[in-house]
Coordinates of C-alpha atoms in Angstrom, one line a residue:
M1 CA -24.3 -76.2 -24.3
T2 CA -20.8 -75.5 -23.4
A3 CA -20.6 -72.4 -25.5
P4 CA -18.7 -72.4 -28.4
S5 CA -14.6 -71.9 -27.5
L6 CA -11.6 -70.4 -29.7
L7 CA -8.1 -70.0 -28.8
V8 CA -6.6 -67.5 -31.0
V9 CA -2.8 -66.7 -30.8
A10 CA -0.7 -63.9 -32.4
G11 CA 2.5 -63.1 -31.2
E12 CA 3.2 -59.6 -33.4
A13 CA 1.4 -56.8 -34.4
S14 CA 0.4 -57.5 -38.1
G15 CA -1.1 -60.6 -36.7
D16 CA -2.7 -59.2 -33.8
R17 CA -4.6 -57.1 -36.8
A18 CA -5.3 -60.2 -39.1
A19 CA -6.7 -62.2 -36.3
A20 CA -8.6 -60.0 -34.7
A21 CA -9.6 -58.4 -38.2
V22 CA -10.8 -62.6 -38.5
V23 CA -12.9 -62.6 -34.5
E24 CA -15.0 -59.5 -35.5
R25 CA -16.6 -60.6 -37.9
L26 CA -17.7 -63.9 -35.6
S27 CA -20.6 -63.3 -33.1
G28 CA -21.2 -65.4 -29.9
G29 CA -18.7 -68.2 -27.4
D30 CA -15.6 -67.9 -25.9
V31 CA -12.2 -66.5 -27.5
F32 CA -9.4 -65.8 -25.5
G33 CA -5.4 -66.4 -25.9
L34 CA -2.2 -64.3 -26.9
G35 CA -2.5 -61.4 -28.3
G36 CA -2.2 -57.3 -28.6
E37 CA -4.6 -54.2 -28.9
A38 CA -6.5 -54.8 -32.3
L39 CA -8.1 -58.1 -30.3
A40 CA -8.5 -56.5 -27.4
R41 CA -10.5 -53.8 -28.3
L42 CA -13.3 -56.9 -29.2
G43 CA -12.8 -58.2 -25.9
V44 CA -11.0 -61.0 -25.9
D45 CA -10.0 -62.3 -22.4
L46 CA -6.0 -61.9 -23.5
V47 CA -4.2 -65.2 -20.7
S48 CA -0.4 -63.0 -21.9
D49 CA -0.2 -59.8 -23.9
L50 CA 1.7 -59.9 -27.8
R51 CA 4.2 -56.1 -26.4
A52 CA 5.3 -58.5 -23.0
S53 CA 7.0 -61.4 -25.4
T54 CA 7.8 -60.2 -28.9
A55 CA 11.7 -61.0 -30.4
L56 CA 14.1 -60.2 -32.8
G57 CA 16.4 -62.9 -34.3
I58 CA 17.3 -65.5 -32.3
G59 CA 19.4 -62.6 -30.0
G60 CA 15.8 -61.4 -29.9
T61 CA 15.1 -65.0 -28.1
V62 CA 17.6 -65.1 -25.7
A63 CA 17.1 -62.3 -24.3
R64 CA 13.6 -62.5 -23.7
G65 CA 13.1 -65.9 -23.2
S66 CA 11.8 -65.8 -20.0
R67 CA 8.6 -63.6 -20.9
I68 CA 8.0 -66.6 -24.2
L69 CA 8.2 -68.8 -22.0
S70 CA 6.0 -67.2 -19.6
A71 CA 3.7 -67.1 -22.9
W72 CA 4.2 -70.5 -23.5
R73 CA 2.7 -71.6 -19.8
S74 CA -0.1 -68.8 -19.9
V75 CA -1.9 -70.0 -22.6
C76 CA -1.0 -73.7 -22.8
R77 CA -2.7 -73.7 -18.8
A78 CA -5.7 -71.7 -20.7
A79 CA -6.2 -73.9 -22.6
V80 CA -6.0 -76.8 -21.0
R81 CA -8.7 -75.1 -18.5
R82 CA -11.1 -73.9 -21.6
R83 CA -10.7 -76.3 -24.0
P84 CA -11.4 -74.7 -27.2
S85 CA -13.4 -76.6 -29.7
A86 CA -10.6 -75.1 -32.7
A87 CA -8.4 -72.9 -33.0
L88 CA -6.2 -69.8 -34.7
L89 CA -2.7 -69.6 -35.1
V90 CA -2.1 -66.5 -36.9
N91 CA 1.8 -66.3 -37.9
Y92 CA 4.7 -66.7 -34.9
S93 CA 5.9 -69.6 -36.0
E94 CA 8.4 -71.5 -34.1
F95 CA 6.0 -70.7 -31.3
N96 CA 2.9 -71.5 -33.3
M97 CA 4.3 -74.2 -34.2
R98 CA 4.6 -76.2 -31.1
L99 CA 1.5 -75.6 -29.8
A100 CA -0.2 -76.9 -33.0
R101 CA 1.5 -80.2 -32.3
H102 CA -0.4 -80.2 -28.4
L103 CA -4.2 -78.9 -30.0
H104 CA -4.0 -81.4 -32.3
A105 CA -2.9 -84.2 -30.3
A106 CA -5.9 -82.5 -27.6
N107 CA -8.1 -83.2 -30.9
V108 CA -8.8 -79.5 -31.3
K109 CA -9.1 -78.2 -34.6
V110 CA -6.5 -76.0 -36.1
L111 CA -6.6 -73.1 -38.7
W112 CA -2.9 -71.7 -39.3
Y113 CA -3.3 -68.3 -40.5
G114 CA -0.5 -67.2 -42.5
A115 CA 2.2 -69.8 -43.0
P116 CA 5.7 -70.1 -42.8
Q117 CA 8.2 -69.2 -45.0
V118 CA 9.4 -72.3 -45.3
W119 CA 10.3 -71.3 -49.0
A120 CA 12.4 -69.6 -47.8
W121 CA 14.0 -71.6 -45.8
R122 CA 14.3 -74.6 -43.9
R123 CA 11.8 -76.8 -45.8
G124 CA 11.5 -79.4 -44.1
R125 CA 8.7 -78.3 -41.9
A126 CA 5.9 -78.2 -43.8
A127 CA 6.3 -82.1 -43.8
A128 CA 6.4 -81.6 -40.0
L129 CA 3.6 -79.4 -39.9
A130 CA 1.1 -81.1 -41.5
P131 CA 0.3 -83.5 -39.5
H132 CA -0.9 -81.1 -36.5
I133 CA -2.7 -79.3 -39.0
D134 CA -6.4 -79.1 -40.4
V135 CA -6.4 -75.9 -42.6
M136 CA -3.9 -73.3 -43.9
A137 CA -5.1 -70.2 -44.6
V138 CA -2.0 -68.5 -47.2
M139 CA -1.5 -65.3 -47.7
L140 CA 0.8 -65.5 -50.8
P141 CA -0.6 -67.2 -53.3
F142 CA 2.1 -69.3 -54.9
E143 CA 1.8 -70.7 -51.3
E144 CA -1.2 -72.8 -51.7
A145 CA 0.7 -75.1 -53.9
L146 CA 3.6 -75.4 -51.8
W147 CA 1.8 -76.8 -48.5
L148 CA -1.2 -78.7 -50.7
R149 CA 2.3 -81.1 -51.9
A150 CA 3.0 -81.2 -48.3
G151 CA -0.2 -83.1 -47.5
V152 CA -2.3 -79.9 -45.9
D153 CA -5.7 -78.5 -46.7
A154 CA -4.2 -75.2 -47.7
R155 CA -5.7 -72.2 -49.4
Y156 CA -5.1 -68.5 -50.1
V157 CA -7.4 -66.9 -49.1
G158 CA -4.9 -63.7 -49.8
H159 CA -2.9 -61.0 -48.1
P160 CA -4.7 -59.0 -45.1
A161 CA -2.8 -55.6 -46.0
L162 CA -5.5 -56.4 -49.2
E163 CA -8.4 -55.9 -45.9
T164 CA -7.2 -51.9 -45.7
R165 CA -8.5 -49.3 -47.6
P166 CA -5.8 -46.0 -47.2
L167 CA -6.9 -42.1 -46.9
A168 CA -7.2 -40.5 -50.2
S169 CA -3.4 -38.5 -50.4
D170 CA -4.5 -35.4 -49.2
E171 CA -6.6 -37.1 -46.7
A172 CA -3.7 -38.5 -44.7
R173 CA -1.6 -35.5 -45.7
R174 CA -4.1 -33.8 -43.2
A175 CA -3.8 -36.1 -40.9
L176 CA -0.5 -36.4 -40.8
G177 CA 0.5 -32.8 -40.6
L178 CA 2.3 -33.0 -43.6
A179 CA 3.7 -30.2 -46.2
P180 CA 1.0 -30.5 -48.9
D181 CA 3.9 -29.9 -51.8
A182 CA 6.8 -31.9 -50.2
A183 CA 7.9 -35.1 -51.0
A184 CA 6.8 -37.1 -47.6
I185 CA 8.8 -39.7 -46.5
A186 CA 7.1 -42.6 -44.0
I187 CA 10.0 -44.3 -41.6
L188 CA 8.3 -47.3 -40.3
P189 CA 11.0 -49.3 -37.5
G190 CA 9.5 -51.8 -36.8
S191 CA 7.2 -53.3 -34.8
R192 CA 9.1 -55.1 -31.7
P193 CA 11.1 -53.4 -29.2
H194 CA 14.1 -54.9 -30.6
E195 CA 14.5 -53.8 -34.2
V196 CA 13.3 -49.9 -33.6
R197 CA 16.3 -49.4 -31.2
R198 CA 18.8 -50.9 -34.1
M199 CA 17.0 -49.7 -36.6
L200 CA 15.5 -46.1 -36.2
P201 CA 19.1 -43.8 -35.9
A202 CA 19.6 -45.1 -39.2
M203 CA 17.2 -44.2 -40.2
L204 CA 16.6 -40.6 -38.9
E205 CA 19.7 -39.7 -40.3
T206 CA 18.6 -41.3 -42.8
L207 CA 15.4 -38.3 -42.7
R208 CA 17.6 -35.6 -41.4
R209 CA 20.7 -35.6 -44.5
L210 CA 17.6 -36.0 -46.9
R211 CA 15.5 -33.0 -45.6
R212 CA 19.4 -31.3 -45.8
D213 CA 19.8 -32.2 -49.2
R214 CA 16.4 -31.5 -50.9
S215 CA 14.5 -28.7 -51.1
R216 CA 11.1 -30.0 -50.1
V217 CA 11.1 -33.2 -47.8
D218 CA 9.0 -33.8 -44.8
G219 CA 8.6 -36.7 -42.6
R220 CA 7.2 -39.1 -39.8
V221 CA 7.9 -41.5 -38.3
L222 CA 5.3 -43.9 -38.1
V223 CA 4.9 -45.6 -34.8
A224 CA 3.2 -49.5 -34.2
A225 CA 0.9 -49.5 -31.5
S226 CA 2.9 -53.7 -29.8
L227 CA 5.5 -51.1 -28.8
D228 CA 6.0 -51.3 -24.8
E229 CA 6.3 -47.7 -23.4
A230 CA 9.7 -47.9 -23.1
T231 CA 10.5 -48.1 -26.4
R232 CA 7.4 -45.5 -27.7
V233 CA 9.2 -43.6 -25.0
W234 CA 13.0 -44.2 -26.6
L235 CA 12.0 -43.6 -29.8
R236 CA 9.7 -40.4 -29.5
R237 CA 13.0 -39.0 -28.0
H238 CA 15.0 -39.6 -30.5
C239 CA 12.4 -38.1 -33.2
R240 CA 12.6 -34.8 -30.9
A241 CA 16.2 -34.7 -30.8
G242 CA 15.8 -34.9 -34.8
G243 CA 12.9 -32.2 -35.1
I244 CA 10.8 -34.9 -36.9
G245 CA 7.1 -35.8 -36.1
T246 CA 5.6 -39.3 -35.1
F247 CA 2.1 -40.6 -35.5
N248 CA 1.1 -43.8 -34.0
V249 CA -0.3 -46.5 -35.8
D250 CA -4.3 -47.3 -35.3
P251 CA -3.6 -50.8 -33.8
T252 CA -6.5 -52.5 -36.3
A253 CA -6.0 -50.3 -39.8
G254 CA -2.1 -50.6 -38.7
A255 CA 0.0 -48.5 -41.0
A256 CA -1.6 -48.5 -44.4
E257 CA -4.5 -46.7 -43.1
V258 CA -2.3 -43.8 -43.6
L259 CA 0.8 -44.6 -46.5
G260 CA -1.1 -42.8 -49.0
G261 CA 0.0 -39.7 -47.8
F262 CA 3.8 -40.5 -48.5
D263 CA 5.3 -40.9 -51.3
V264 CA 8.7 -43.3 -50.8
A265 CA 8.1 -45.4 -47.1
V266 CA 11.5 -46.4 -45.5
C267 CA 10.6 -49.8 -43.6
A268 CA 11.7 -52.6 -41.5
S269 CA 9.2 -55.2 -42.2
G270 CA 7.8 -57.5 -44.8
T271 CA 3.8 -56.3 -44.1
A272 CA 5.2 -53.0 -44.4
S273 CA 6.3 -53.0 -47.5
L274 CA 3.2 -54.7 -48.9
E275 CA 0.9 -52.1 -47.6
A276 CA 3.3 -49.1 -49.2
V277 CA 3.1 -50.9 -51.9
L278 CA -0.6 -51.2 -51.7
A279 CA -0.8 -47.7 -50.5
R280 CA 1.7 -46.2 -53.1
A281 CA 4.1 -45.2 -50.9
V282 CA 7.3 -46.9 -52.2
P283 CA 8.9 -48.9 -50.4
I284 CA 12.6 -48.7 -49.4
I285 CA 12.6 -52.1 -47.5
V286 CA 15.9 -51.8 -44.7
Y287 CA 16.5 -54.5 -42.2
R288 CA 19.6 -56.1 -39.3
V289 CA 19.7 -58.9 -36.9
D290 CA 21.5 -60.0 -34.1
V291 CA 25.2 -61.9 -35.0
V292 CA 23.9 -64.9 -34.3
T293 CA 21.1 -64.7 -36.7
E294 CA 22.8 -62.9 -39.9
I295 CA 25.1 -65.9 -39.7
V296 CA 22.0 -68.8 -38.9
A297 CA 20.2 -66.9 -42.1
R298 CA 23.3 -67.1 -44.4
L299 CA 23.5 -70.5 -44.0
L300 CA 19.9 -71.5 -44.0
L301 CA 18.0 -69.0 -46.3
Q302 CA 17.2 -70.1 -49.8
S303 CA 15.7 -67.2 -51.7
P304 CA 17.6 -64.5 -53.5
H305 CA 14.8 -61.5 -52.1
V306 CA 14.2 -60.7 -49.1
A307 CA 11.4 -57.9 -49.2
L308 CA 7.6 -59.7 -49.6
P309 CA 6.9 -57.5 -53.1
N310 CA 9.9 -58.6 -54.4
I311 CA 9.2 -61.7 -53.4
L312 CA 6.1 -62.2 -55.6
L313 CA 7.6 -60.2 -58.4
G314 CA 9.9 -62.4 -58.5
R315 CA 12.8 -59.9 -59.6
R316 CA 14.8 -56.5 -57.4
A317 CA 11.9 -53.5 -57.8
F318 CA 12.7 -51.7 -54.8
H319 CA 15.6 -51.1 -53.2
E320 CA 16.6 -54.1 -49.8
L321 CA 20.0 -52.8 -47.5
L322 CA 19.8 -55.2 -45.0
Q323 CA 22.5 -55.3 -42.6
R324 CA 25.3 -53.0 -43.0
D325 CA 24.0 -52.4 -46.2
A326 CA 21.3 -50.7 -44.3
E327 CA 23.6 -47.2 -43.0
P328 CA 22.7 -43.7 -44.1
R329 CA 24.1 -42.7 -47.1
L330 CA 22.7 -46.0 -48.8
M331 CA 19.7 -45.0 -47.6
V332 CA 19.3 -41.5 -48.7
E333 CA 20.8 -43.3 -52.3
A334 CA 17.4 -45.3 -52.9
V335 CA 15.0 -42.8 -51.5
T336 CA 16.7 -40.3 -54.1
Q337 CA 16.4 -42.7 -56.6
A338 CA 13.0 -44.0 -55.2
L339 CA 11.7 -40.1 -55.5
D340 CA 13.5 -39.5 -59.0
Q341 CA 11.8 -42.8 -60.0
R342 CA 8.7 -42.8 -58.4
E343 CA 6.3 -43.2 -62.3
A344 CA 8.0 -46.5 -63.2
L345 CA 8.1 -47.9 -59.7
L346 CA 4.0 -46.9 -59.4
S347 CA 3.8 -49.1 -62.4
A348 CA 6.2 -52.1 -60.2
C349 CA 3.6 -51.3 -57.4
A350 CA 0.4 -52.4 -59.2
E351 CA 2.1 -55.5 -59.8
V352 CA 2.1 -56.3 -56.9
E353 CA -1.6 -55.8 -56.5
F354 CA -2.5 -58.0 -59.5
A355 CA -0.4 -60.4 -58.3
L356 CA -2.3 -60.5 -54.4
G357 CA -6.2 -60.3 -56.1
R358 CA -7.5 -57.6 -55.1
A359 CA -10.5 -58.1 -55.1
R360 CA -10.2 -61.3 -52.1
S361 CA -11.6 -60.7 -48.3
P362 CA -8.6 -63.4 -46.3
S363 CA -10.3 -62.9 -43.3
L364 CA -14.0 -63.5 -43.8
A365 CA -12.9 -66.8 -45.9
V366 CA -10.4 -67.5 -42.4
A367 CA -13.8 -66.7 -40.4
R368 CA -16.4 -68.7 -43.2
V369 CA -13.7 -71.9 -42.3
L370 CA -14.1 -71.0 -38.2
A371 CA -17.5 -71.1 -38.5
G372 CA -17.7 -74.7 -40.7
W373 CA -16.6 -75.6 -36.6
L374 CA -18.2 -74.0 -33.7
P375 CA -21.8 -72.9 -33.4
M376 CA -20.6 -69.3 -35.2
S377 CA -21.7 -66.8 -37.8
P378 CA -19.5 -65.2 -39.8
S379 CA -21.0 -61.7 -41.3
P380 CA -20.1 -60.4 -44.8

């Protein structure tokens, strides 16, 4: 009898960690696909590495188009050759939407973990994707009803950020080498090369000004495991020039493990902002994209907020500094306000945690669905 085969596709660092948490709960069978270091550590046969194909925005995708096409071909060839019984598709919407159609046509069971954000833009994607998805495991509570209305078997399983327990503040500060009595600022410039190169200089200047203006400020740049070596070298060179320390994020736990050591986190991604909230590091969300992506987003965006914590609360509880506002002066003002009003903002963090449902175990819920399709056993 042929061993069960599972195709996993996770094209971003947060998706790699989420997929790895699911795969770790399954025993037996052949697991292969597209991912990063977290999946590789579990022995998943990566036919393509996400570090070769990650891109930011429309302009970034064009620049890396040949690599994304190569990843697509590698995944499709492997799927034809190894004939998976089921597929676990995690985020990476444009890539996985096209792949889901091919897999469904080949009678492969498809579980999508982390729904496309149709509530924010391009709502028509829900109806277009519905016929090709067997189960949609959504990460945000309000998404379940939206996908059910589109005709998808949707289940709210919780956000993967809920599964990593942050180190206690004192323990995290020791691991990071932070001064025990200083206000601690986390700098999270992103997990993709283009966003890191776009965001890091302004973030470093922000920390430099904070150190100048306040008596006791310390900070670290958290380096994503998904970054290619050239970007890592570039990042470290800039940090050394500014006298700012770095910390390599664990590919499995992500930044969440050490965020409890910080008072404020300046974040360039949605997942990191949720992880910061759960660790009680008040998030400041900053982001820039290329001009083409900005124009498209302004035309299509249907949400008044872009930060996941604000979306969950339905109000602007945490600063969002986007495009031209993502500059040092405004970032300094936002961080200063967050430090001075920290107690009030911690109350908003608790509201976000309550909205997510802390007791859930997303990876176990997803693993149980897959185990129903494959002769693999989920571990508790």
